[in-house]
Short mmCIF file of C-alpha atoms and ligand atoms in Angstrom, two decimals:
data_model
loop_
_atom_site.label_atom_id
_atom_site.label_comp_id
_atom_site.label_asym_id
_atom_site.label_seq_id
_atom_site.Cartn_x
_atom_site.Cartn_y
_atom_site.Cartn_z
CA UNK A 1 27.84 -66.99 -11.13
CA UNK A 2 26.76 -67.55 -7.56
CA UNK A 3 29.28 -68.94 -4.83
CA UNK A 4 28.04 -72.70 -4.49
CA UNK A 5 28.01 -73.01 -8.63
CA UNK A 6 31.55 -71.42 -8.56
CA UNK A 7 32.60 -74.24 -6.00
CA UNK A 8 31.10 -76.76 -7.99
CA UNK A 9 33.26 -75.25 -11.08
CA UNK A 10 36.46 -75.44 -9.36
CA UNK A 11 35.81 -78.90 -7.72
CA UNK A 12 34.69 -80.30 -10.07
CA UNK A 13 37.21 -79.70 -12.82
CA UNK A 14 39.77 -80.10 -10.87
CA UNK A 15 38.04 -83.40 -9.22
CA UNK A 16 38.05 -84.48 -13.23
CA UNK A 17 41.84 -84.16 -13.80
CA UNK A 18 42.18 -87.19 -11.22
CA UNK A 19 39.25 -89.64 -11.61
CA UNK A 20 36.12 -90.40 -13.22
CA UNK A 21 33.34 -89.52 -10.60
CA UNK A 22 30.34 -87.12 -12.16
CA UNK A 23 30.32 -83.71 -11.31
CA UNK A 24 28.79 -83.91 -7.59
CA UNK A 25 25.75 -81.34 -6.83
CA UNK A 26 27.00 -78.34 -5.57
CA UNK A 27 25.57 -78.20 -2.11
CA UNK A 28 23.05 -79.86 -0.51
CA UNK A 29 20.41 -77.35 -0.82
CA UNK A 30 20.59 -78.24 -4.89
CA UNK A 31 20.26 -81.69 -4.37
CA UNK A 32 17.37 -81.28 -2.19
CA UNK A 33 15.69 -79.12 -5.13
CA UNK A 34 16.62 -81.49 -7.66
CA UNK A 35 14.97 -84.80 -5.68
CA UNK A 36 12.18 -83.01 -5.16
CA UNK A 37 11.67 -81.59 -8.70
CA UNK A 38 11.90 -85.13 -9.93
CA UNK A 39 9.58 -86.38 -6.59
CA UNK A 40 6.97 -83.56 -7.47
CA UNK A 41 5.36 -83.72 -10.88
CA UNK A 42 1.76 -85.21 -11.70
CA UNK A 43 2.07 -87.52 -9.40
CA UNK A 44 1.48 -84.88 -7.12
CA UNK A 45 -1.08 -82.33 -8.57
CA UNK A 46 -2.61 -84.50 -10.88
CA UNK A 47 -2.89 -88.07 -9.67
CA UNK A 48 -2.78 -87.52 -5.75
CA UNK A 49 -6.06 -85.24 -5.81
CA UNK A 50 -7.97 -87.77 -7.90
CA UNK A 51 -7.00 -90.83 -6.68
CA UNK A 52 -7.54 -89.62 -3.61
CA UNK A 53 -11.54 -87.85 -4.75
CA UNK A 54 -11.55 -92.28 -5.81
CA UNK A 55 -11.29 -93.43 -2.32
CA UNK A 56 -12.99 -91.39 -0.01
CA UNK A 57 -10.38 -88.87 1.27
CA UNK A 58 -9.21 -88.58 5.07
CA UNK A 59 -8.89 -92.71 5.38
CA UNK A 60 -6.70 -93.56 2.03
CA UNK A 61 -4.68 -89.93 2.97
CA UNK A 62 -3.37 -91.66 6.16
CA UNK A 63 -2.83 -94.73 5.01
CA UNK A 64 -0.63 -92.88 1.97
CA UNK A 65 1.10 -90.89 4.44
CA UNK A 66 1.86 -93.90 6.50
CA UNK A 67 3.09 -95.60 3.43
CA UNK A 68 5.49 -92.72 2.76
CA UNK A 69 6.91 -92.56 6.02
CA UNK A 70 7.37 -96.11 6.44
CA UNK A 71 8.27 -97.90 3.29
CA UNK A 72 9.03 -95.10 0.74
CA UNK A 73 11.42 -93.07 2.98
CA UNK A 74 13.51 -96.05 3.85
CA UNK A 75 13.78 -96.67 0.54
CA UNK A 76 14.55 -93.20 -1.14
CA UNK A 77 17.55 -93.74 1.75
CA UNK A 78 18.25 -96.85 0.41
CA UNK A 79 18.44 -95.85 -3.42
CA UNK A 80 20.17 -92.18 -2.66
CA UNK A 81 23.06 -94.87 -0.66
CA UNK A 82 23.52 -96.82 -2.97
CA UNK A 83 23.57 -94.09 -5.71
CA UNK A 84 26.66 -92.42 -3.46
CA UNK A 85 28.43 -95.80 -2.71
CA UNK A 86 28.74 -96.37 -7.07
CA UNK A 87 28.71 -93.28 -8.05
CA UNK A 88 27.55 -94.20 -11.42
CA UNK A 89 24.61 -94.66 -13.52
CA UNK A 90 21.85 -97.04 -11.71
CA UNK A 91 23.55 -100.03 -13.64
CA UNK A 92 27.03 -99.05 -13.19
CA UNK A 93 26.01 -98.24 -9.96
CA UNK A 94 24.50 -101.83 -9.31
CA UNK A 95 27.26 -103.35 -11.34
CA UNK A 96 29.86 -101.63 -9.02
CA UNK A 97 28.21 -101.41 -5.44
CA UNK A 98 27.60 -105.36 -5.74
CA UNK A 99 30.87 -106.22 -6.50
CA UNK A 100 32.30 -104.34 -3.60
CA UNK A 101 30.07 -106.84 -1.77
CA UNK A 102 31.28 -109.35 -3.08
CA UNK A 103 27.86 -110.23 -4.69
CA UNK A 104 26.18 -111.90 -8.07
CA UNK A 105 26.94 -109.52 -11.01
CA UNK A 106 23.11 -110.12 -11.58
CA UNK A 107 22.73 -107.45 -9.86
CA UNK A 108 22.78 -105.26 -12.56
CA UNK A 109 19.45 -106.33 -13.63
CA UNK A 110 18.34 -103.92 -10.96
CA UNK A 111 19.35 -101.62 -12.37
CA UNK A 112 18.74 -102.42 -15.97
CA UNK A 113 15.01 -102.84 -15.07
CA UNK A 114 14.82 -99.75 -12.94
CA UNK A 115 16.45 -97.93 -16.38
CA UNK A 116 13.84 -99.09 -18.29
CA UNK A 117 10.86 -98.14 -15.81
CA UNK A 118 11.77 -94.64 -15.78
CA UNK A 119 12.17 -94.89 -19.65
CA UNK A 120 8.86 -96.46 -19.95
CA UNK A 121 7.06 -94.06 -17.50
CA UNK A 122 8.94 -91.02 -19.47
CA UNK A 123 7.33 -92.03 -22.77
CA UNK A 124 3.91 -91.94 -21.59
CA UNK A 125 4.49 -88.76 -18.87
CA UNK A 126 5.16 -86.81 -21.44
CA UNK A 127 2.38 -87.57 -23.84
CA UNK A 128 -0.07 -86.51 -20.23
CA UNK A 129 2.20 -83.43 -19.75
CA UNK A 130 1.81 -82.32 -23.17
CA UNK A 131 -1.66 -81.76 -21.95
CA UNK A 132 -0.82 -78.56 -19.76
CA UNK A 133 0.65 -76.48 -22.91
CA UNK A 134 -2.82 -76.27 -24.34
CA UNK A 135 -4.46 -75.65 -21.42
CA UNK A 136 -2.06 -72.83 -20.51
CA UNK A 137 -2.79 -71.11 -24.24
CA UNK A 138 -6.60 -71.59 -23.48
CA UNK A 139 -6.35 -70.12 -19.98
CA UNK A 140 -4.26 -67.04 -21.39
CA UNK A 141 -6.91 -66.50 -24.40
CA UNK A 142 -9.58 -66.95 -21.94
CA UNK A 143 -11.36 -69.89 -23.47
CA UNK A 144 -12.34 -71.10 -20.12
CA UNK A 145 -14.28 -67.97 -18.97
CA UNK A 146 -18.20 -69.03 -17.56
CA UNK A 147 -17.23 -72.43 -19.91
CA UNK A 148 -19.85 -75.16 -18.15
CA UNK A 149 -18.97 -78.59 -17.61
CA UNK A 150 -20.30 -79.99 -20.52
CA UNK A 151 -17.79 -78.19 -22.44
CA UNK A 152 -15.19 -78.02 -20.51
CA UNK A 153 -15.31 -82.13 -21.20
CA UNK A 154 -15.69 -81.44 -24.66
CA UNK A 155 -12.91 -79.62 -24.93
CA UNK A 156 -10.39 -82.34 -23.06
CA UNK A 157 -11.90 -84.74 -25.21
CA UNK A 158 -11.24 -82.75 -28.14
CA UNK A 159 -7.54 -82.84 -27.04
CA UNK A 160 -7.67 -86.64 -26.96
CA UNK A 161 -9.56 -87.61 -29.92
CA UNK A 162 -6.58 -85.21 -32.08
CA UNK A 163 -3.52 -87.54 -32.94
CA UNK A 164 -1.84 -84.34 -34.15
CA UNK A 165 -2.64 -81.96 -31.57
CA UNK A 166 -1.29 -84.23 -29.04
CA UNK A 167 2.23 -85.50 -31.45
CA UNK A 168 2.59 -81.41 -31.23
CA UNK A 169 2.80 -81.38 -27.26
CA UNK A 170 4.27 -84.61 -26.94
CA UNK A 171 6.86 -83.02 -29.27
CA UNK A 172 7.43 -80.37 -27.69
CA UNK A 173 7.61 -81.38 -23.72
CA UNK A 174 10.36 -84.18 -24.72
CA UNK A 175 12.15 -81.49 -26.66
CA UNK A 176 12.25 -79.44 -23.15
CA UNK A 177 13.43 -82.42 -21.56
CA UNK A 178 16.12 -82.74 -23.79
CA UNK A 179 17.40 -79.92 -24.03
CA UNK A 180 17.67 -79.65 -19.99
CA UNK A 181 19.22 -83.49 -19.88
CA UNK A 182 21.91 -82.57 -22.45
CA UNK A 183 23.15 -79.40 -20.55
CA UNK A 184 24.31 -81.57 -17.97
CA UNK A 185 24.05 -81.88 -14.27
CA UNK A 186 25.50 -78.50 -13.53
CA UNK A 187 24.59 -76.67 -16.30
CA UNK A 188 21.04 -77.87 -16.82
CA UNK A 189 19.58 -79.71 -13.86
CA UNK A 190 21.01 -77.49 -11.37
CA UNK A 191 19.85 -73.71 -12.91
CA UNK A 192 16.30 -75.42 -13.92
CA UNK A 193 15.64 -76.96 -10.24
CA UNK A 194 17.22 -74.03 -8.49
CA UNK A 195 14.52 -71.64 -10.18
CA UNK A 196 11.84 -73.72 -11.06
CA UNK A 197 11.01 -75.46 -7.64
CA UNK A 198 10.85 -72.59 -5.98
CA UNK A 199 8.68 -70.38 -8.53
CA UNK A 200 6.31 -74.23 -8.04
CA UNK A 201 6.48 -73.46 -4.33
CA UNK A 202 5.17 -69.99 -4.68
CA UNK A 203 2.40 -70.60 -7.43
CA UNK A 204 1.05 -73.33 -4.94
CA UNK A 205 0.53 -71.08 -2.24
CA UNK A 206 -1.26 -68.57 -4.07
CA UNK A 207 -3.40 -71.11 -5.46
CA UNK A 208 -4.05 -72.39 -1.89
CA UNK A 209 -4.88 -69.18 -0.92
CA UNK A 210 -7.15 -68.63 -3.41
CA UNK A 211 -8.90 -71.67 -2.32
CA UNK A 212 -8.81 -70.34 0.70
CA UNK A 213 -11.64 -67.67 0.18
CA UNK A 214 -13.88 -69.62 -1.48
CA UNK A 215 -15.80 -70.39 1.59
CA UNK A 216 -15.47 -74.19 1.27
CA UNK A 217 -11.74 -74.63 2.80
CA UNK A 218 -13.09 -76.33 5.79
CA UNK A 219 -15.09 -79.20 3.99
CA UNK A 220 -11.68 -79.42 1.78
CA UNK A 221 -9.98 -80.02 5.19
CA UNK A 222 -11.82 -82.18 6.42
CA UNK A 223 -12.58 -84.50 3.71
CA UNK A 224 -8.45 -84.75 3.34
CA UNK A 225 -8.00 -85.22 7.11
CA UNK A 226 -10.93 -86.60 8.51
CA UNK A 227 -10.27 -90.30 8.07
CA UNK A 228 -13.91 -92.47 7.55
CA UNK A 229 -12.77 -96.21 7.93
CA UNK A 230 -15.66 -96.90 6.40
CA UNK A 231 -14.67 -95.97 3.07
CA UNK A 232 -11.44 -97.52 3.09
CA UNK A 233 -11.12 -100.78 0.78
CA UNK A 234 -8.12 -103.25 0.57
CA UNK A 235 -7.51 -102.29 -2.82
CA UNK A 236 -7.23 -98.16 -1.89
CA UNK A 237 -4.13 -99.51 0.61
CA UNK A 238 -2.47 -101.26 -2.18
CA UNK A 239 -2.98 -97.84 -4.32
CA UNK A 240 -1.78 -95.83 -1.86
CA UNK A 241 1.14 -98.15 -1.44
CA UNK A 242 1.85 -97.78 -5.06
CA UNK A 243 1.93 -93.89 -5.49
CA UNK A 244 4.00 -93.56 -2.31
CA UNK A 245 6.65 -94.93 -4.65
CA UNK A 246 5.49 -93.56 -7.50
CA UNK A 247 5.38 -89.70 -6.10
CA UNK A 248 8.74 -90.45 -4.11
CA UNK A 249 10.36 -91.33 -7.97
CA UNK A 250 11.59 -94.88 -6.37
CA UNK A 251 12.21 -97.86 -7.59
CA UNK A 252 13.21 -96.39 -11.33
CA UNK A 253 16.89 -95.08 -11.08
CA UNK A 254 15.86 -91.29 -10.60
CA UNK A 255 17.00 -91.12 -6.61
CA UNK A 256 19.61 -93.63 -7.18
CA UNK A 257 21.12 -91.52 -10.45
CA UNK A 258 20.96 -88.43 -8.21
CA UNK A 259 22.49 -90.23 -5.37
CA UNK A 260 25.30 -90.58 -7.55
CA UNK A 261 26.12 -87.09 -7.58
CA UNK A 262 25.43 -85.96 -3.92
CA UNK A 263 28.58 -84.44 -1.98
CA UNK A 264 30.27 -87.64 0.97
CA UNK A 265 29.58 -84.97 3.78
CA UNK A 266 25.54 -84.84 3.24
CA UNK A 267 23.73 -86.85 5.12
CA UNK A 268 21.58 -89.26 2.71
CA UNK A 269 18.72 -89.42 5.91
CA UNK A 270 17.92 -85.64 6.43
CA UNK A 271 18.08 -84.88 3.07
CA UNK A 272 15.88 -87.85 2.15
CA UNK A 273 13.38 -86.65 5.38
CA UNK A 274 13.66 -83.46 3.64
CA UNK A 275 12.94 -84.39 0.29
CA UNK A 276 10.12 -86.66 1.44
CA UNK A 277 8.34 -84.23 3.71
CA UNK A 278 8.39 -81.21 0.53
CA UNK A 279 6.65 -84.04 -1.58
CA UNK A 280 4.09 -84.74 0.72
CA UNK A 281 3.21 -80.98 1.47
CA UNK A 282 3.27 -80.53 -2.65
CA UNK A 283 0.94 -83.16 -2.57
CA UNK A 284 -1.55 -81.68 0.41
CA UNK A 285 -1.08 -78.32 -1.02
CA UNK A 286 -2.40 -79.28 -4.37
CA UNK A 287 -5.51 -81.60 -2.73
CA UNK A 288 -5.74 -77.98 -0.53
CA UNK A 289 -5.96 -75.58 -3.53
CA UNK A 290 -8.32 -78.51 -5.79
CA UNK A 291 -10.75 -79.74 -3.80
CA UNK A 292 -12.01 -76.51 -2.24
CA UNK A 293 -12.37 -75.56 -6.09
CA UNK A 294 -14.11 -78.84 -6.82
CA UNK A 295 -16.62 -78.26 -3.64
CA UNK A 296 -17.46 -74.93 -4.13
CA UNK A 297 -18.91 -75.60 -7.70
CA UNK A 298 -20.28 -78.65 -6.70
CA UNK A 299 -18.24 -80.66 -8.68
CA UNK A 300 -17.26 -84.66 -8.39
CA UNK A 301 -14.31 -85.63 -6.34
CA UNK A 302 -14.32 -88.65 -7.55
CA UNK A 303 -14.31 -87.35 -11.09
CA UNK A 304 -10.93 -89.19 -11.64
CA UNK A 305 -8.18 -88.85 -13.91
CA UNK A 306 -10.02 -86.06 -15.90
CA UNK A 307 -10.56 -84.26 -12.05
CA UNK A 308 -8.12 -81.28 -13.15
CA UNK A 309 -8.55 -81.03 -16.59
CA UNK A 310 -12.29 -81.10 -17.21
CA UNK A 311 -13.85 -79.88 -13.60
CA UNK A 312 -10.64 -77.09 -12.94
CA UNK A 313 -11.03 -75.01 -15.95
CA UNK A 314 -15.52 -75.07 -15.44
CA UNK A 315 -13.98 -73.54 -11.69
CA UNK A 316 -11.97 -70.94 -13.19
CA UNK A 317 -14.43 -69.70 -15.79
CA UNK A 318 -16.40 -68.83 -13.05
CA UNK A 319 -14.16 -67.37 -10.31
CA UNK A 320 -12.70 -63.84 -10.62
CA UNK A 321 -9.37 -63.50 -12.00
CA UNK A 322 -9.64 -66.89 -13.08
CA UNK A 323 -8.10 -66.96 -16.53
CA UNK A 324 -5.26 -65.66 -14.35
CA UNK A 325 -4.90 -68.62 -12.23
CA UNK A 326 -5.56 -70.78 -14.45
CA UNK A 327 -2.58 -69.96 -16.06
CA UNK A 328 -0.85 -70.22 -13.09
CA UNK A 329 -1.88 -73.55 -12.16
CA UNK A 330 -1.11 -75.41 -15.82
CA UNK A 331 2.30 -73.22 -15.92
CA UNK A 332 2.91 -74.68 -12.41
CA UNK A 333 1.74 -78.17 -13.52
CA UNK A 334 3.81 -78.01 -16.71
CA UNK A 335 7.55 -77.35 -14.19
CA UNK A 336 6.72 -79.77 -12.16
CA UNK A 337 6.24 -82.62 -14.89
CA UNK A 338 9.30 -81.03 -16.01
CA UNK A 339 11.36 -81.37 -13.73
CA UNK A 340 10.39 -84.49 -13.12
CA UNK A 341 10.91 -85.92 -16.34
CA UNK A 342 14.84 -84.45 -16.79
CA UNK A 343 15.47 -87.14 -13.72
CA UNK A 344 13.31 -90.09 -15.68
CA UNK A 345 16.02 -89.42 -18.76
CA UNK A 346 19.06 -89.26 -16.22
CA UNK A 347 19.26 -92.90 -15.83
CA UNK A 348 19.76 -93.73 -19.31
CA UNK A 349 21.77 -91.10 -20.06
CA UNK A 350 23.73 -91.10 -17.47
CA UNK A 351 24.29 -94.90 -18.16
CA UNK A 352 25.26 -94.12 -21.98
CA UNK A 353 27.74 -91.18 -21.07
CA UNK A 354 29.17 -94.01 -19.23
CA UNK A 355 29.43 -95.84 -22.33
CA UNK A 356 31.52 -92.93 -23.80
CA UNK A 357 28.64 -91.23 -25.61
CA UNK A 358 28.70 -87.52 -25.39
CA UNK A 359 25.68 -86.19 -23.16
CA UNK A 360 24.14 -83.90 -25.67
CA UNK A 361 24.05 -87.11 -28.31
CA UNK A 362 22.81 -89.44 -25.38
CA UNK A 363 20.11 -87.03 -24.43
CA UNK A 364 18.59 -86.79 -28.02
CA UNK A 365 18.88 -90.17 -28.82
CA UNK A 366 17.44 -91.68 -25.03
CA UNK A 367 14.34 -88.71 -25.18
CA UNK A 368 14.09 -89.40 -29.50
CA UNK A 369 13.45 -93.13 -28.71
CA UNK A 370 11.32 -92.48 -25.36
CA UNK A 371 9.23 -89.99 -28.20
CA UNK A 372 8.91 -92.99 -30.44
CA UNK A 373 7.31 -94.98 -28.15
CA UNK A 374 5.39 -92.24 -27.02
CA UNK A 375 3.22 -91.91 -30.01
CA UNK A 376 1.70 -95.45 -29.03
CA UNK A 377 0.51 -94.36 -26.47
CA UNK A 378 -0.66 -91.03 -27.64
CA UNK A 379 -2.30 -93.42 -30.57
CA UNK A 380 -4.10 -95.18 -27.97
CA UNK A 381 -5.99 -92.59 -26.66
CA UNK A 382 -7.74 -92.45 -30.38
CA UNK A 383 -6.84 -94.24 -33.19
CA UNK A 384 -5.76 -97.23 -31.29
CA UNK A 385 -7.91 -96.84 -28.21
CA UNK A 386 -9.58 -100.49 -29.37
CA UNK A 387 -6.25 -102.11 -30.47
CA UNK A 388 -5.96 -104.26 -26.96
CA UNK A 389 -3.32 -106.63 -27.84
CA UNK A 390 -2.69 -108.73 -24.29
CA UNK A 391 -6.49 -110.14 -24.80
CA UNK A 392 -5.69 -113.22 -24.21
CA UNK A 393 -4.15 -112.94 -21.07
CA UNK A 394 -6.76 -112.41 -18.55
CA UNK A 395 -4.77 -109.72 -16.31
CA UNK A 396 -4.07 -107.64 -19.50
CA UNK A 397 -7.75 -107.92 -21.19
CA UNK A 398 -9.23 -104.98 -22.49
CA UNK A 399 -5.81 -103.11 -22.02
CA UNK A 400 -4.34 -100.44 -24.44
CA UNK A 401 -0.72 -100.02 -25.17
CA UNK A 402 -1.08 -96.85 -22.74
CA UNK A 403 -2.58 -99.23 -19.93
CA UNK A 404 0.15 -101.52 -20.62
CA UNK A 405 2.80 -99.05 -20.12
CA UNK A 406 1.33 -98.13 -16.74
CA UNK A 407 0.42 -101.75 -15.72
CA UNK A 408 3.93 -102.86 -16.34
CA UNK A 409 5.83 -100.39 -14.97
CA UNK A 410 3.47 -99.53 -11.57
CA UNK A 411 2.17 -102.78 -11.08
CA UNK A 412 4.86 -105.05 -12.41
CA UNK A 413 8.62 -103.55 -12.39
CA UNK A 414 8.42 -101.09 -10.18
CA UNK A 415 7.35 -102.99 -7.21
CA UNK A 416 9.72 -105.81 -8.27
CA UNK A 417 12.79 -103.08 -7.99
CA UNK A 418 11.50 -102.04 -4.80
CA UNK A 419 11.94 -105.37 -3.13
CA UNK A 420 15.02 -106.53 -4.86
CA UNK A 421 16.22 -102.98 -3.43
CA UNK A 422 15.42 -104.19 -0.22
CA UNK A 423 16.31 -107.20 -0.28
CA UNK A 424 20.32 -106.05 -1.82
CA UNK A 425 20.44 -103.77 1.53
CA UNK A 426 18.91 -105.23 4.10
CA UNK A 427 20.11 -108.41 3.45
CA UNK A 428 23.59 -108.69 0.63
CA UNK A 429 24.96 -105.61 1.54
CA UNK A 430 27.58 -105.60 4.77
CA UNK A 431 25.69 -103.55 7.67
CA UNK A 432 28.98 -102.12 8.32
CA UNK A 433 28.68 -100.16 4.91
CA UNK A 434 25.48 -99.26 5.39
CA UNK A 435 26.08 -97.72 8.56
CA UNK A 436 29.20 -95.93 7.16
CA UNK A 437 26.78 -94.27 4.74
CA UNK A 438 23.96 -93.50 6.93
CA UNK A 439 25.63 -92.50 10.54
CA UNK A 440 22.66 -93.03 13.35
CA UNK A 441 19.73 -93.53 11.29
CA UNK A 442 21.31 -96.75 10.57
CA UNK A 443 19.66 -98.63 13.80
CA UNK A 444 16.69 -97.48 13.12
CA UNK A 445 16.18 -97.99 9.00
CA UNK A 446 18.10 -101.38 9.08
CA UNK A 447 15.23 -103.35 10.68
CA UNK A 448 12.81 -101.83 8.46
CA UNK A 449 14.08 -101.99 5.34
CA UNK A 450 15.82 -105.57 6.18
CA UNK A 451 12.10 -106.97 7.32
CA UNK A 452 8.92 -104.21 6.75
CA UNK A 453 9.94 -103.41 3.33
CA UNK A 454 10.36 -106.13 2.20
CA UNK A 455 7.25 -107.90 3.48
CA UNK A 456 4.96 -105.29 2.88
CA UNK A 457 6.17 -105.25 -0.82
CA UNK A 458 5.77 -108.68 -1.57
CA UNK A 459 2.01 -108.62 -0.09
CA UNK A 460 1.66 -105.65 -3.03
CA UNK A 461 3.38 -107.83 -5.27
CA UNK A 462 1.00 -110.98 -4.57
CA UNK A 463 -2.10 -108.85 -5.07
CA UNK A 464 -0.90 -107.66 -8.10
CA UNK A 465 -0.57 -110.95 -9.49
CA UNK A 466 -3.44 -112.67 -8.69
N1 PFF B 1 7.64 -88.63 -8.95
C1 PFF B 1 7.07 -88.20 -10.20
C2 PFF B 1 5.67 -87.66 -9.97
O1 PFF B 1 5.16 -87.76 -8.85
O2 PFF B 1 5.08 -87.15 -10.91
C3 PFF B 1 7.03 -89.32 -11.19
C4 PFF B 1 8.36 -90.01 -11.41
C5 PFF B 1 9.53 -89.26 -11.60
C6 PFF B 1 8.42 -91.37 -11.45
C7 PFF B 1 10.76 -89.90 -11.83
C8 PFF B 1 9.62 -92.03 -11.68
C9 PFF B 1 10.78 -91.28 -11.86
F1 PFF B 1 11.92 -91.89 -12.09
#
């Protein structure tokens, strides 16, 4: 057993003679590895690259990267804070934190809704993750060697248009996710984050340098970096806005259920600086190793969300070794939902262990019913992809269950918890506990997230709702 887990060990059993704080991570360096295995997951390799192919490149990058820096890390600080301060679940947390302010006990519908986003988002993640298990088994048997495009779609639509082939993934992902969430934060979180992020680290940078011989690196580059103005719509800032908090796992009880377990002596803004700036390179890294890939087989960026799984696999059949990466890549893709997912799943169970159900019984039950819902949306990719039931609402018209899912929670909830966020520490919570919690960094995120965060969220929240 290494030194810090031995620590944790001995701290923390003692630690649960005398009260009823959760095992805290056992140094800083896990922490960081577990926020950023929840932060990095398709967000970063799947959505990021396509989303940005959608809106031109260099523009939307710098407007997501200003996004990041100014509303999403202010409030990963803010949730991680809070987190510490309760020490709970998100909705004991909320329950607890506000009533040390001396504030509504409505607060807790913060965290009840934030709960229920990451549930919501974990039912449909893993149907999309589910994807990378068959992709890995094709890479390894080769399938995808001199494959052309036309196939290569065939063969993801194949995927889709099978109810049974996708139940089996499904299945199998939330089982993983499970089994990690029931070993607890020591002995699950911490031994899956400690190895897995790394190994994701590694993979990425062979990838990228892969991509870096293929003789198109520099038109990657500089369709990433080179902003065109020009190509930049009102509606890309808005959904660049929305994946900052998206990628950054705000606004839906991950950061603020992790929060709960990080050690008093860490400081929340490094780490979060930290934790922000790995997400961002995962992000680059992956638009670094894709997009070369994409260019040098003259294939759409703007493909969207099928950009990795029908135009990748056409680029590996034809470069060498490439059954080999694309192993590589889907293994890497498959961790990194992973480890995301095991933080969606820690807000409810950390809220039912709370509740005095064991862990192990709390994981099954929170990932069986996440499942259950899951199959809707897995249905409505096929068998249900006309069954639209919000017709008659104009916002929600042609909308699957799948699309609702992802409407509600990116465009409705999590937006909403963002602000109410806000709103609880820039203006409810006493500045003098704030600062307690955050040391110097206090002068400078008070004003932003007591005024800019705020603002800027309710501008996404009006545009939503038009
Ligand atoms: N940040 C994850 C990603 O980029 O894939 C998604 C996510 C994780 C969202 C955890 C919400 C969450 F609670």
């Amino acid at each position: 057993m290494p030194d810090s887990q031995q620590v944790a060990s001995n701290s923390s059993s003692s630690r649960s003679a005398t009260a009823t704080k959760p095992a805290l991570w056992s140094s800083r360096f896990v922490f960081i590895m577990a926020a950023v295995g929840s932060a990095v997951g398709l967000g970063n390799i799947w959505k990021f690259p396509y989303i940005t192919g959608e809106n031109g490149g260099g523009a939307f990058v710098l407007v997501y990267l200003a996004c990041i820096a100014v509303i999403g890390l202010p409030l990963m600080m803010s949730e991680v804070m809070v987190g510490r301060r309760g020490g709970k679940s998100p909705i004991g947390t909320m329950a607890v934190v506000a009533k040390a302010e001396g504030r509504s006990k409505r607060w807790v519908g913060v965290g009840i809704m934030a709960t229920l986003a990451a549930f919501l988002i974990l039912s449909f993640y893993s149907v999309i993750a589910g994807w990378t298990m068959p992709y890995i088994i094709s890479a390894i048997s080769g399938s995808f060697s001199d494959i052309n495009a036309e196939d290569s779609g065939a063969l993801f639509g194949g995927l889709l248009a099978s109810p049974w082939q996708l139940l089996l993934w499904h299945s199998i992902f939330m089982g993983l996710t499970v089994l990690v969430s029931a070993g607890g934060v020591r002995h699950g979180l911490e031994r899956a984050v400690t190895k897995l992020m790394p190994a994701l680290f590694i993979l990425l940078l062979i990838l990228v340098g892969y991509a870096a011989t293929t003789g198109h690196f520099g038109e990657a580059v500089s369709f990433l970096f080179k902003p065109d103005f020009s190509a930049l719509t009102a509606e890309a800032i808005l959904t660049a806005l929305g994946h900052a908090f998206f990628t950054l796992s705000l606004a839906s009880g991950a950061m603020m259920a992790y929060g709960a377990y990080l050690p008093k002596n860490v400081s929340i803004a490094r780490t979060a600086v930290v934790v922000a700036v790995m997400d961002t390179c995962v992000a680059l890294l992956a638009g670094l190793a894709i997009f070369p890939i994409v260019f040098a087989h003259g294939l759409a960026a703007s493909e969207g969300p099928g950009l990795i799984f029908v135009t990748l696999p056409v680029a590996f059949g034809q470069m060498p070794g490439g059954g080999f990466f694309a192993t590589l890549f889907f293994v890497l893709l498959l961790f990194a939902a992973w480890t995301s997912s095991i933080s969606m799943l820690e807000s409810l169970v950390s809220y039912l262990n709370e509740k005095g159900v064991s862990r192990v019984k709390a994981a099954i039950g929170g990932g069986f019913a996440a499942w259950l819902v899951g199959i809707t949306t897995l249905l409505s990719l096929n068998v249900w992809s006309d069954f639209t039931p919000m017709d008659s609402f104009a916002r929600f018209e042609g909308k699957t269950l799948f699309d609702l899912y992802d409407y509600l929670t990116a465009n409705i909830m999590m937006p909403l918890v963002a602000f109410l966020i806000a709103v609880f520490v820039g203006w409810k919570m006493k500045p003098e506990h704030s600062k307690a919690e955050l040391g110097a960094w206090h002068k400078l995120w008070f004003p932003v997230v007591r005024y800019l965060t705020p603002i800027a969220l309710l501008i996404v929240f009006a545009f939503n709702l038009r």
